[in-house]
Short mmCIF file of C-alpha atoms and ligand atoms in Angstrom, two decimals:
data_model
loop_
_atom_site.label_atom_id
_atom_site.label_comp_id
_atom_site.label_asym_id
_atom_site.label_seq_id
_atom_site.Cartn_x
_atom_site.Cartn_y
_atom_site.Cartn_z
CA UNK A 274 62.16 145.05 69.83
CA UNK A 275 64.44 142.61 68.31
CA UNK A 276 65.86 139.35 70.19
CA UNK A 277 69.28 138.19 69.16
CA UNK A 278 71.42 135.10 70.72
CA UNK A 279 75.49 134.18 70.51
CA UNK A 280 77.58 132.46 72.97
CA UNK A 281 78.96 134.83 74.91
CA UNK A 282 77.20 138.71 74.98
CA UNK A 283 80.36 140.97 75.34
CA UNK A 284 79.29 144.14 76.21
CA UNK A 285 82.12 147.05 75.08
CA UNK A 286 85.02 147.61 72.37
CA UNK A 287 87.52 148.50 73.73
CA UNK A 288 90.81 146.75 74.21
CA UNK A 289 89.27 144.17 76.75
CA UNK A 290 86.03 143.34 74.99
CA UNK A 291 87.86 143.30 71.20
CA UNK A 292 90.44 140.90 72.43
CA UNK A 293 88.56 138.68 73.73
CA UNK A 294 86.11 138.67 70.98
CA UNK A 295 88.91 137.34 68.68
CA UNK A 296 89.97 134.73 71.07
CA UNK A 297 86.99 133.38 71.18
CA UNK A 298 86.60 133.59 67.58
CA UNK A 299 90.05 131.46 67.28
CA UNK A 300 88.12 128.78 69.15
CA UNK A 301 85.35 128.72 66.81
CA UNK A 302 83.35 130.35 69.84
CA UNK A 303 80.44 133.02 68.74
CA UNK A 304 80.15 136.68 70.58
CA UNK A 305 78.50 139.96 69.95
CA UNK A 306 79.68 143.27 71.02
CA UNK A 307 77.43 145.95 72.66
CA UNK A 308 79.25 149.27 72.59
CA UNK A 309 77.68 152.59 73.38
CA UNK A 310 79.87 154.56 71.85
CA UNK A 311 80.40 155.59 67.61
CA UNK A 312 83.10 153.49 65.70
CA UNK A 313 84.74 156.71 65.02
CA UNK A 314 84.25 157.69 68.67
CA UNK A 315 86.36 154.64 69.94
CA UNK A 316 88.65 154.63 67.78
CA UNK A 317 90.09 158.11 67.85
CA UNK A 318 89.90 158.11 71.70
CA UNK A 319 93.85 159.03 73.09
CA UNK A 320 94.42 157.23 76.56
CA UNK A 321 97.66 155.06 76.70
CA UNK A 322 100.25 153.89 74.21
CA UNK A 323 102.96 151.32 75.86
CA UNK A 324 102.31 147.37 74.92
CA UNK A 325 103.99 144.77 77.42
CA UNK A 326 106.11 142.11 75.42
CA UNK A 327 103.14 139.66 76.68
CA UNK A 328 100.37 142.00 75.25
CA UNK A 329 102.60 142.04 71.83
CA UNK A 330 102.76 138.27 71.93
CA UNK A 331 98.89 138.05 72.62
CA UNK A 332 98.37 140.10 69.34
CA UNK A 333 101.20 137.84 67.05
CA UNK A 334 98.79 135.04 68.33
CA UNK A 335 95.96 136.29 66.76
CA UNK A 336 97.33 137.24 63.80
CA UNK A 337 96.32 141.32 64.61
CA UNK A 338 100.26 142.80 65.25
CA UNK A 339 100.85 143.61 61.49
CA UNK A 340 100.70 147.63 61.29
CA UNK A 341 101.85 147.15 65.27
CA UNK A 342 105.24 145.87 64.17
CA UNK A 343 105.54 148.07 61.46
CA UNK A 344 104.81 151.27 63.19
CA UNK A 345 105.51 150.14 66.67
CA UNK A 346 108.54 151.76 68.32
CA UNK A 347 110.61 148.62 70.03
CA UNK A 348 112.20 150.62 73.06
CA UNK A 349 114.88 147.73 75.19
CA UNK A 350 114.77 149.90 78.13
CA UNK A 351 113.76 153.75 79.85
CA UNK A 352 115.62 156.59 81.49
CA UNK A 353 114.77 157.25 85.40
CA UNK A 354 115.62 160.83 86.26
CA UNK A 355 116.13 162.31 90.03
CA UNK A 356 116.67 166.19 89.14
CA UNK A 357 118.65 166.21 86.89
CA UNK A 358 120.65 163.02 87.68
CA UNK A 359 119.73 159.80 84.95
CA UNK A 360 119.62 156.17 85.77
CA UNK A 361 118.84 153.89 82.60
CA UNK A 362 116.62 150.37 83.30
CA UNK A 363 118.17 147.97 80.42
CA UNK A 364 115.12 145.78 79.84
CA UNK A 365 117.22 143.76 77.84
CA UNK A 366 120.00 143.01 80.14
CA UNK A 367 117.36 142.32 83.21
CA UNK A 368 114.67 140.49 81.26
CA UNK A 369 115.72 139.90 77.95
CA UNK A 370 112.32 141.46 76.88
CA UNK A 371 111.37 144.32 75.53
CA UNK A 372 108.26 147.09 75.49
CA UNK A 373 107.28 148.44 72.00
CA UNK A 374 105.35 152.04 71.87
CA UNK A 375 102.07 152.16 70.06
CA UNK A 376 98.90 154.29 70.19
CA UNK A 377 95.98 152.38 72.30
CA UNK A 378 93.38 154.40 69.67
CA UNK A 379 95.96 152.33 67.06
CA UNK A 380 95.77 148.94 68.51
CA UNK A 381 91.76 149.92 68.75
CA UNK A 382 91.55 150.28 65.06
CA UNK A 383 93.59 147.46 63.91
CA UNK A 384 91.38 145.17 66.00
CA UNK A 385 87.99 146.48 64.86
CA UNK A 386 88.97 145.92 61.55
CA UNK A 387 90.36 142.39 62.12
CA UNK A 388 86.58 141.80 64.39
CA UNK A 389 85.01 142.86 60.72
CA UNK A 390 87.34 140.80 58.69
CA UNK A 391 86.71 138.04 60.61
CA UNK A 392 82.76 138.58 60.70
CA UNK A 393 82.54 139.14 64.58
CA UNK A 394 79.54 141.37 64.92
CA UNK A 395 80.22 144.87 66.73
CA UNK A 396 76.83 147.08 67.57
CA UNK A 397 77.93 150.55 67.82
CA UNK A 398 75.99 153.23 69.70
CA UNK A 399 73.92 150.37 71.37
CA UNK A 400 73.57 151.23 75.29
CA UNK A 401 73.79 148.03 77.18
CA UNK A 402 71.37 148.91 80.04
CA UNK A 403 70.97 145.84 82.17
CA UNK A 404 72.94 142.23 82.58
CA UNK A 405 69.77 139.90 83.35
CA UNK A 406 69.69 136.10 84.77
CA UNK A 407 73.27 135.96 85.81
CA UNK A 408 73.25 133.52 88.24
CA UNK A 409 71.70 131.24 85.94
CA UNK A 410 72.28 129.33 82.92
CA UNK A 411 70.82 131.77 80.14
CA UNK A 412 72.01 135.24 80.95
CA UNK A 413 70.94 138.13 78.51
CA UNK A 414 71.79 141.62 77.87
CA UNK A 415 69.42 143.99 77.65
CA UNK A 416 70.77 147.39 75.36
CA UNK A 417 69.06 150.23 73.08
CA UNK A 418 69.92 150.74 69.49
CA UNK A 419 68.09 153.36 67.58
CA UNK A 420 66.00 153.96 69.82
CA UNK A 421 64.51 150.14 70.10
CA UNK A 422 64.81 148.07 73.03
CA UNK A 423 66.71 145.15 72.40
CA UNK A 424 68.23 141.29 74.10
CA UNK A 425 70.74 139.62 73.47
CA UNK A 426 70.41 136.32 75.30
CA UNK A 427 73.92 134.09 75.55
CA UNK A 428 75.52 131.93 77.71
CA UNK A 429 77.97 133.97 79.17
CA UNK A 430 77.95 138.06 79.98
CA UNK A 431 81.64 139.57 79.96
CA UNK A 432 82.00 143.24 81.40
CA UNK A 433 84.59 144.63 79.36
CA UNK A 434 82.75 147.88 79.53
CA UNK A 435 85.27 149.86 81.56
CA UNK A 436 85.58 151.75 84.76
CA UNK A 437 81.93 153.44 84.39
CA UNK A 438 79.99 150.51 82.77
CA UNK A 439 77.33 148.82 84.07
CA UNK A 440 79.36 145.21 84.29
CA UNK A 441 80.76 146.33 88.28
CA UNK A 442 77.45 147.93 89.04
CA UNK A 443 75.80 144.53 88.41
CA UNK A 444 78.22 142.63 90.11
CA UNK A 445 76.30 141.64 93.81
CA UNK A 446 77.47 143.98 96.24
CA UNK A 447 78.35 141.75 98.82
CA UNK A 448 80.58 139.11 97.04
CA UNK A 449 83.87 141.67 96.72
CA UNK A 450 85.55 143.89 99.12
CA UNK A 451 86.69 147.38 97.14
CA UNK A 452 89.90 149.18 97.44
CA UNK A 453 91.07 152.94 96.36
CA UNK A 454 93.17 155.41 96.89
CA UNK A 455 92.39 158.84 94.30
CA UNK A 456 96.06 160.16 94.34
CA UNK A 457 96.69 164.94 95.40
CA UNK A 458 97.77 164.81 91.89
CA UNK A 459 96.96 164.57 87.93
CA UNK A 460 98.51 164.28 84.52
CA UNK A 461 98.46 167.16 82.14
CA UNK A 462 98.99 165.48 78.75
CA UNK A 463 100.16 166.90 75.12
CA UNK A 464 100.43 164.87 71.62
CA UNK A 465 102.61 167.17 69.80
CA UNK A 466 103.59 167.45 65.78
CA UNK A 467 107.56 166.96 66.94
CA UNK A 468 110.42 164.37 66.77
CA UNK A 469 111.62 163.20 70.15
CA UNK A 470 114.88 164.58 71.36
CA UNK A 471 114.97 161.26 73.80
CA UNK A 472 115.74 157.89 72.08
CA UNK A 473 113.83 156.06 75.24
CA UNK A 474 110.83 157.21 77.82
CA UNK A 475 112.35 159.51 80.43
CA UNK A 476 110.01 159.16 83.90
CA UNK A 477 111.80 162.33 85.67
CA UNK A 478 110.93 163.27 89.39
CA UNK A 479 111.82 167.32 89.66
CA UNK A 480 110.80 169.24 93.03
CA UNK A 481 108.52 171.14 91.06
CA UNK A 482 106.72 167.62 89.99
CA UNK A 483 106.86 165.29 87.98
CA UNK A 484 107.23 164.82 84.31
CA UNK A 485 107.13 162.18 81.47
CA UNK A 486 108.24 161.91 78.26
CA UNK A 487 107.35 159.32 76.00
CA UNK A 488 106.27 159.66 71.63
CA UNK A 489 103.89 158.17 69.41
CA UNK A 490 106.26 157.78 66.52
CA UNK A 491 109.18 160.03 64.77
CA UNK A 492 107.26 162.62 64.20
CA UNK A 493 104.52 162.65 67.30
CA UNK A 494 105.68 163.02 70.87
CA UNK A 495 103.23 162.48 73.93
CA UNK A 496 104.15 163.42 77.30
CA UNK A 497 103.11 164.61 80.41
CA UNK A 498 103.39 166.80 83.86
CA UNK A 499 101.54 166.56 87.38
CA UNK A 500 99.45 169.12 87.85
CA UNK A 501 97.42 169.85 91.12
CA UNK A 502 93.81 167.81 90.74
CA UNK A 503 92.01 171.46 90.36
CA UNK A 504 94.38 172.54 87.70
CA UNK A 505 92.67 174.23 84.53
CA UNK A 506 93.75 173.42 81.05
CA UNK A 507 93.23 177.14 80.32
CA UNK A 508 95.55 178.14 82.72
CA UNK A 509 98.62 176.51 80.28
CA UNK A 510 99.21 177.81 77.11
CA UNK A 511 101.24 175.94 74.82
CA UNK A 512 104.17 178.20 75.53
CA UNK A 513 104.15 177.56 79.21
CA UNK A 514 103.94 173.34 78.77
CA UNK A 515 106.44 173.41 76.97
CA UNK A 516 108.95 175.53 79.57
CA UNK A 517 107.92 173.43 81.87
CA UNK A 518 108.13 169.97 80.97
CA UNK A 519 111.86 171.16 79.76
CA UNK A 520 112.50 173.04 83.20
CA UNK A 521 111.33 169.65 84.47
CA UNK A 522 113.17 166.93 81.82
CA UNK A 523 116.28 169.53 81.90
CA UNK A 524 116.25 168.65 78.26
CA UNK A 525 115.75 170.58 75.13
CA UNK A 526 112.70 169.35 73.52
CA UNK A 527 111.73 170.01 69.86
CA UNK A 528 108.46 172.32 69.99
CA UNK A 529 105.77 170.88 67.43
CA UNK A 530 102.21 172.21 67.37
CA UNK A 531 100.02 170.77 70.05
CA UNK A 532 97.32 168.88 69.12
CA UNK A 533 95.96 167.34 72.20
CA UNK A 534 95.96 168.74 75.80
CA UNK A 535 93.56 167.33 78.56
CA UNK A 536 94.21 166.85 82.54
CA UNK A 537 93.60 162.80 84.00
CA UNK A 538 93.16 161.83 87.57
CA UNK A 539 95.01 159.41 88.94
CA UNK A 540 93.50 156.77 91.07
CA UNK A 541 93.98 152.91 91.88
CA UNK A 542 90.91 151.28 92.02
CA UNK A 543 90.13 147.22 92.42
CA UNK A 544 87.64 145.00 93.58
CA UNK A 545 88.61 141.57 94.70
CA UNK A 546 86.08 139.27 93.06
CA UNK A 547 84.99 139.70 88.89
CA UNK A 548 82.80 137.08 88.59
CA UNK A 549 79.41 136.04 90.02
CA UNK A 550 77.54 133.02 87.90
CA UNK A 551 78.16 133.68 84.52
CA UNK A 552 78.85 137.01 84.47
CA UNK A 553 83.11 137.58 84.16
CA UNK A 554 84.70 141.35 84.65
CA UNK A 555 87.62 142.19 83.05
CA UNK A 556 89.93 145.21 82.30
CA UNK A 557 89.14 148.46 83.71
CA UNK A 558 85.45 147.34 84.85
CA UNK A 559 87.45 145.33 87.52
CA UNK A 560 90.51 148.13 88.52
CA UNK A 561 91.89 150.79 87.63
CA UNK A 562 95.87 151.73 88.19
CA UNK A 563 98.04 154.97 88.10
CA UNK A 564 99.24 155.70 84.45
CA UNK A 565 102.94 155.94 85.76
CA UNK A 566 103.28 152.27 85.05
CA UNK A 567 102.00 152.14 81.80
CA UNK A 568 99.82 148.90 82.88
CA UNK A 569 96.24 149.58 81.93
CA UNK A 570 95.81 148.29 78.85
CA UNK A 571 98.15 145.35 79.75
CA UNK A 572 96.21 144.52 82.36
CA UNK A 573 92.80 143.99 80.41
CA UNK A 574 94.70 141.81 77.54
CA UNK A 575 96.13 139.95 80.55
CA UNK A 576 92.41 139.27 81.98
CA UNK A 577 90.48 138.42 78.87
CA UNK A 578 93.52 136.04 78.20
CA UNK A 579 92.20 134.18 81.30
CA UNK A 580 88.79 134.40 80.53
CA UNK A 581 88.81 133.18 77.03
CA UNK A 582 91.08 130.14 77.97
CA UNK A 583 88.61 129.52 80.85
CA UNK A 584 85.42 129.90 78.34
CA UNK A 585 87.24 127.46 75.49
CA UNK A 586 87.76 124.59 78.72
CA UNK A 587 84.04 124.90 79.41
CA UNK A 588 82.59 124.71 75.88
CA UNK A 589 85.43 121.98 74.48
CA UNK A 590 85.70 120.14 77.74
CA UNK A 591 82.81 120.48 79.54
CA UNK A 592 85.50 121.84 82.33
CA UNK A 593 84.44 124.77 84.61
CA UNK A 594 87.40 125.18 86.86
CA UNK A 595 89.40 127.36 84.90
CA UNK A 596 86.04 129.84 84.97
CA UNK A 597 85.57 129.08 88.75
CA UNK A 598 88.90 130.07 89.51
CA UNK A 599 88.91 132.74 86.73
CA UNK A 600 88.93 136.08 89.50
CA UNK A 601 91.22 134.14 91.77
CA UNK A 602 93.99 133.71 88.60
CA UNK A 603 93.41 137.55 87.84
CA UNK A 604 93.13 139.55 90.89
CA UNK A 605 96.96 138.02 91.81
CA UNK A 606 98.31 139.47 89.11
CA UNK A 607 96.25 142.77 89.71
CA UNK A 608 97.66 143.41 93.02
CA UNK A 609 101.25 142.81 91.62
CA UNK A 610 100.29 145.57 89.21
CA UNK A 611 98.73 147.56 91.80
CA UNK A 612 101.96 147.70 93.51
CA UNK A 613 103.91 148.19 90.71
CA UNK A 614 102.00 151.68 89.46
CA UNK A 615 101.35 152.62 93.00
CA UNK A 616 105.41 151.92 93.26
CA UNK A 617 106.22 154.31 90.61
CA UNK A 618 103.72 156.77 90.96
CA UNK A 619 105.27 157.55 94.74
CA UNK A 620 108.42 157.05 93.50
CA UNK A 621 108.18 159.78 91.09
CA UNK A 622 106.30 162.50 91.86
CA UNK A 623 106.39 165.25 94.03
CA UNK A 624 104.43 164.76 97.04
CA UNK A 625 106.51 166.48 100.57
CA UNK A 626 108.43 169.41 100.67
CA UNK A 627 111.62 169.90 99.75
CA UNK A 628 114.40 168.45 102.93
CA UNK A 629 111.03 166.65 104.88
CA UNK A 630 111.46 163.27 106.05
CA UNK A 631 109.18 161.48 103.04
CA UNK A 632 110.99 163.16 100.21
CA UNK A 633 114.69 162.24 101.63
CA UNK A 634 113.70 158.86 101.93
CA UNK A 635 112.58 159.72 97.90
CA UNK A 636 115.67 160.75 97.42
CA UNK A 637 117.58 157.67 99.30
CA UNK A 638 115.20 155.44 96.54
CA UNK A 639 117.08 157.12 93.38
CA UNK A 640 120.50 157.08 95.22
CA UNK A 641 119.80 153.35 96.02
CA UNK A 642 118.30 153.12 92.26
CA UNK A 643 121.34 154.56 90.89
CA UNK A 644 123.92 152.05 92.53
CA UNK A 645 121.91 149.00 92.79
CA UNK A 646 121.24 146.12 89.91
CA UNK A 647 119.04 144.53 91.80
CA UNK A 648 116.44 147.30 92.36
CA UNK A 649 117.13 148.21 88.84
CA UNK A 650 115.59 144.01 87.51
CA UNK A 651 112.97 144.64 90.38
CA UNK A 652 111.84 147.73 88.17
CA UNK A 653 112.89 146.43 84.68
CA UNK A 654 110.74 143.06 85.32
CA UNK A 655 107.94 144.41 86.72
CA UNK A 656 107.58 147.29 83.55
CA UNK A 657 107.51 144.83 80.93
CA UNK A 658 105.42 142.96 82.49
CA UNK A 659 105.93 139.72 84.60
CA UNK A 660 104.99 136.48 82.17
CA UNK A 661 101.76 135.02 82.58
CA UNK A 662 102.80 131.89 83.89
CA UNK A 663 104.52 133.49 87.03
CA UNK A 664 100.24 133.73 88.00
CA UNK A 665 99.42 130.50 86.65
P1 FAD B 108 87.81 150.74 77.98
O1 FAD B 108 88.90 151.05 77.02
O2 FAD B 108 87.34 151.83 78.87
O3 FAD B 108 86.60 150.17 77.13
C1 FAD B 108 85.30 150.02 77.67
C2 FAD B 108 84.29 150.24 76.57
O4 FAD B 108 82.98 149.99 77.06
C3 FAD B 108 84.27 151.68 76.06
O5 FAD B 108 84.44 151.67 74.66
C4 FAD B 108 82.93 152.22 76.49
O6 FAD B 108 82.42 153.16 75.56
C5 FAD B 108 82.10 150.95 76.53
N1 FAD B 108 80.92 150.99 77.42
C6 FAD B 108 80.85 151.48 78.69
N2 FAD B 108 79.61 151.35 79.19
C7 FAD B 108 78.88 150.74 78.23
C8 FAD B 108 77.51 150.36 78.14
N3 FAD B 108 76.66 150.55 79.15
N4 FAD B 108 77.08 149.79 77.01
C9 FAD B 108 77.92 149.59 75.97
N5 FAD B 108 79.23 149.94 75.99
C10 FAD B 108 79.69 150.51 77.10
N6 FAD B 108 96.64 153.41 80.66
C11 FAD B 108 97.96 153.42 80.54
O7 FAD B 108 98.57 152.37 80.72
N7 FAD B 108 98.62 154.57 80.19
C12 FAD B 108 97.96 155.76 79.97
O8 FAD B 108 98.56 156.77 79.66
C13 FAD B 108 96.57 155.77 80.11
N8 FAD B 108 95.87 156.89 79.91
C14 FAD B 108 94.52 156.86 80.11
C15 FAD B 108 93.79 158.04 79.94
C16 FAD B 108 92.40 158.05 80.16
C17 FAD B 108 91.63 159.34 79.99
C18 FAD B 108 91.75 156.85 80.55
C19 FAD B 108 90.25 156.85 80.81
C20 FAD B 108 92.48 155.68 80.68
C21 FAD B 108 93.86 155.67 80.47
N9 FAD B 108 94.62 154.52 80.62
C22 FAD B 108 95.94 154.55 80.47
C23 FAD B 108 94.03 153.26 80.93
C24 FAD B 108 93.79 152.39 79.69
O9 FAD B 108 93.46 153.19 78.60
C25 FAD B 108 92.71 151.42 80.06
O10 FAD B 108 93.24 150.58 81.08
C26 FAD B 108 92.17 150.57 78.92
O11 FAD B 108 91.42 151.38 78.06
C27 FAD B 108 91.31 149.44 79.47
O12 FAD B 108 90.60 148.82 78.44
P2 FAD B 108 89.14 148.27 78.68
O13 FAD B 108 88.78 147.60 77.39
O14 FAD B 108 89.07 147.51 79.93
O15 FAD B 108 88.21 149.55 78.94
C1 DHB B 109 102.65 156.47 78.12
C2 DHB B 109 101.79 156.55 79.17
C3 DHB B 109 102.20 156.10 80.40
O1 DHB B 109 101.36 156.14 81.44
C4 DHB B 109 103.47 155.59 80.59
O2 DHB B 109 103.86 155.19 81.82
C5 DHB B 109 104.32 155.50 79.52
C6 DHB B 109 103.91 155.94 78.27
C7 DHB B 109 102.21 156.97 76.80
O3 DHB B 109 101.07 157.43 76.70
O4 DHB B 109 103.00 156.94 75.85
#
């Protein structure tokens, strides 16, 4: 049984729990990360792979966007496609910002290694089992490492510990009201060993469903189709993914070797409270959104942005409001997000038949899409991701 104490216990690494460790750091602020998983384990684990212009600016603050803006891809806008027919959203003419393409497992790494660098202490395949004394002053996280029962005892708990952690489950049931809605449909997605034939992502609705093609790099494209929610993987050989997504892009697509192929669900998930005494929720702990708007990750940076700001007024001020009105700050720019993927998600996949009421009023959204400059900024400002101070 060992005892250990910092400032503020974080409990998981990924993008959420990382980040904020180094902002914290920047402020001279101590933390320890719990995370049940292997280094290797985290780090190598594909999910998403679009950074916001704010989440890029979060990481040139820290001094963590090296390799980022050397093997980033910088894309100034993305191709909307209505079978067949393409509308481009110019980021740069609507928002004079820009998204830039880069692995999440990438973004992972580079900021586990800047945690070491920078001596922030990560415990990998420690189970954090129970957040203790919450509602008081000296919280403490209890977690198993090699088989030992351990505590960490802090001032402050943050749940970065993602949609199945133990940070919501801790959270008192009756101070947040939850919301959901687990979408008919789920992504089928490929990494493959091929250079994009597509200079920018192309989100393309087709009446056979939707598909999405975005890349990795030069040399690595990712992308995706909706598949029904009991789809099996073994049920599309390589052969067939690739006919379809090109049935579906009505592009020619250069045909690597597939090295990754899983099926997602797609939900949107939020509660409307993350905090309760001193333990704070952040990233997917607190919501989850559809993948069509690329906002996950975004998201958490854009939470543990908050939190760390409202942790530095407490310990350099002796200022709580920013922590009091921590959730409030948040969950605002959550539901704008929440609209936003839920926005795009209807928007581009195939839900009615073919000539039914609901998918001619899909139709009438492209048509409007394709002749309106206005609905073209709504999309364009909302994908790169609103500023923080429009929530501030
Ligand atoms: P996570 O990355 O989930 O990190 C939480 C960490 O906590 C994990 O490392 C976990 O091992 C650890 N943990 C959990 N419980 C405990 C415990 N009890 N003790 C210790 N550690 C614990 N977003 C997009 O925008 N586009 C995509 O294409 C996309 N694809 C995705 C695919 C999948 C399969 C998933 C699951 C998510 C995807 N997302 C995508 C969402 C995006 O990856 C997440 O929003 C992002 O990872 C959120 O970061 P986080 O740090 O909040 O949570
Ligand atoms: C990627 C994933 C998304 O959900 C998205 O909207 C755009 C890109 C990706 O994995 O590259």
């Amino acid at each position: 049984m060992k005892n250990i104490k910092t400032q503020v216990g974080i409990i998981g690494a990924g993008p959420a729990g990382l980040t904020l460790a180094l902002m914290l750091q920047k402020e001279g602020i101590s933390s320890i990360i719990i995370e049940n998983r292997s280094r290797e384990y985290v780090e190598n684990r594909i999910r998403a792979g679009l950074l916001e212009h704010n989440t890029v600016e979060v990481f040139d603050k820290l001094g963590v966007s090296e390799r980022l803006h050397r093997e980033g891809l910088v894309h100034h806008g993305c191709y909307i496609a209505y079978n067949g027919v393409t509308q481009r959203i110019d980021f740069q003419k609507h928002t004079q910002r820009e998204v830039t393409i880069y692995g999440q497992q990438e973004v992972v790494k580079d900021l586990i290694k800047v945690c070491f660098d920078r001596k922030i202490e990560i415990v990998f395949e420690a189970d954090a089992t129970e957040i203790n004394d919450f509602m008081t002053e000296k919280p403490s996280i209890s977690f198993t490492h090699s088989g030992e029962n351990n505590t960490l005892n802090c001032d402050f708990v943050a749940g970065t510990d993602g949609f199945h952690g133990i940070g919501r489950k801790t959270l008192p049931k009756e101070s947040y009201n939850e919301f959901k809605i687990e979408y008919p449909f789920s992504w089928l997605g490929i990494l493959a060993y091929s250079k994009p034939s597509y200079d920018e992502l192309i989100y393309a609705f087709h009446h056979e469903g939707f598909a999405l093609a975005s890349m990795r790099s030069e040399k690595v494209c990712r992308l995706y189709l909706q598949v029904p929610n009991d789809e099996k993987i073994e049920n599309w050989s390589d052969e067939k993914v690739w006919a379809e997504l090109e049935n579906r892009l009505g592009i020619a697509l250069n045909k690597g070797e597939i090295f990754e192929k899983s099926i997602t669900p797609m939900r949107s998930f939020m509660i409307d409270n993350m905090q309760a005494g001193r333990l704070f929720l952040a990233g997917d702990a607190a919501h989850i959104v559809p993948p069509t708007g690329a906002k996950g990750l975004n998201l958490a940076v854009a939470d543990v942005r908050n939190l760390a700001k409202g942790i530095t007024d407490f310990y350099k001020n002796n200022n709580e409001e920013l922590l009091d009105n921590y959730s409030k700050k948040c969950v605002a720019r959550v539901w704008r997000v929440q609209d936003f993927s839920n926005f795009m998600t209807y928007l581009c996949h195939k839900q009615a038949e073919s000539g039914s009421f609901e998918q001619l009023l899909q139709k009438s959204k492209f048509d409007y899409l394709r002749i309106s400059e206005a609905y073209q900024k709504t999309i364009a400002e909302n994908y790169v991701g609103l500023p923080f101070e429009a929530f501030e």
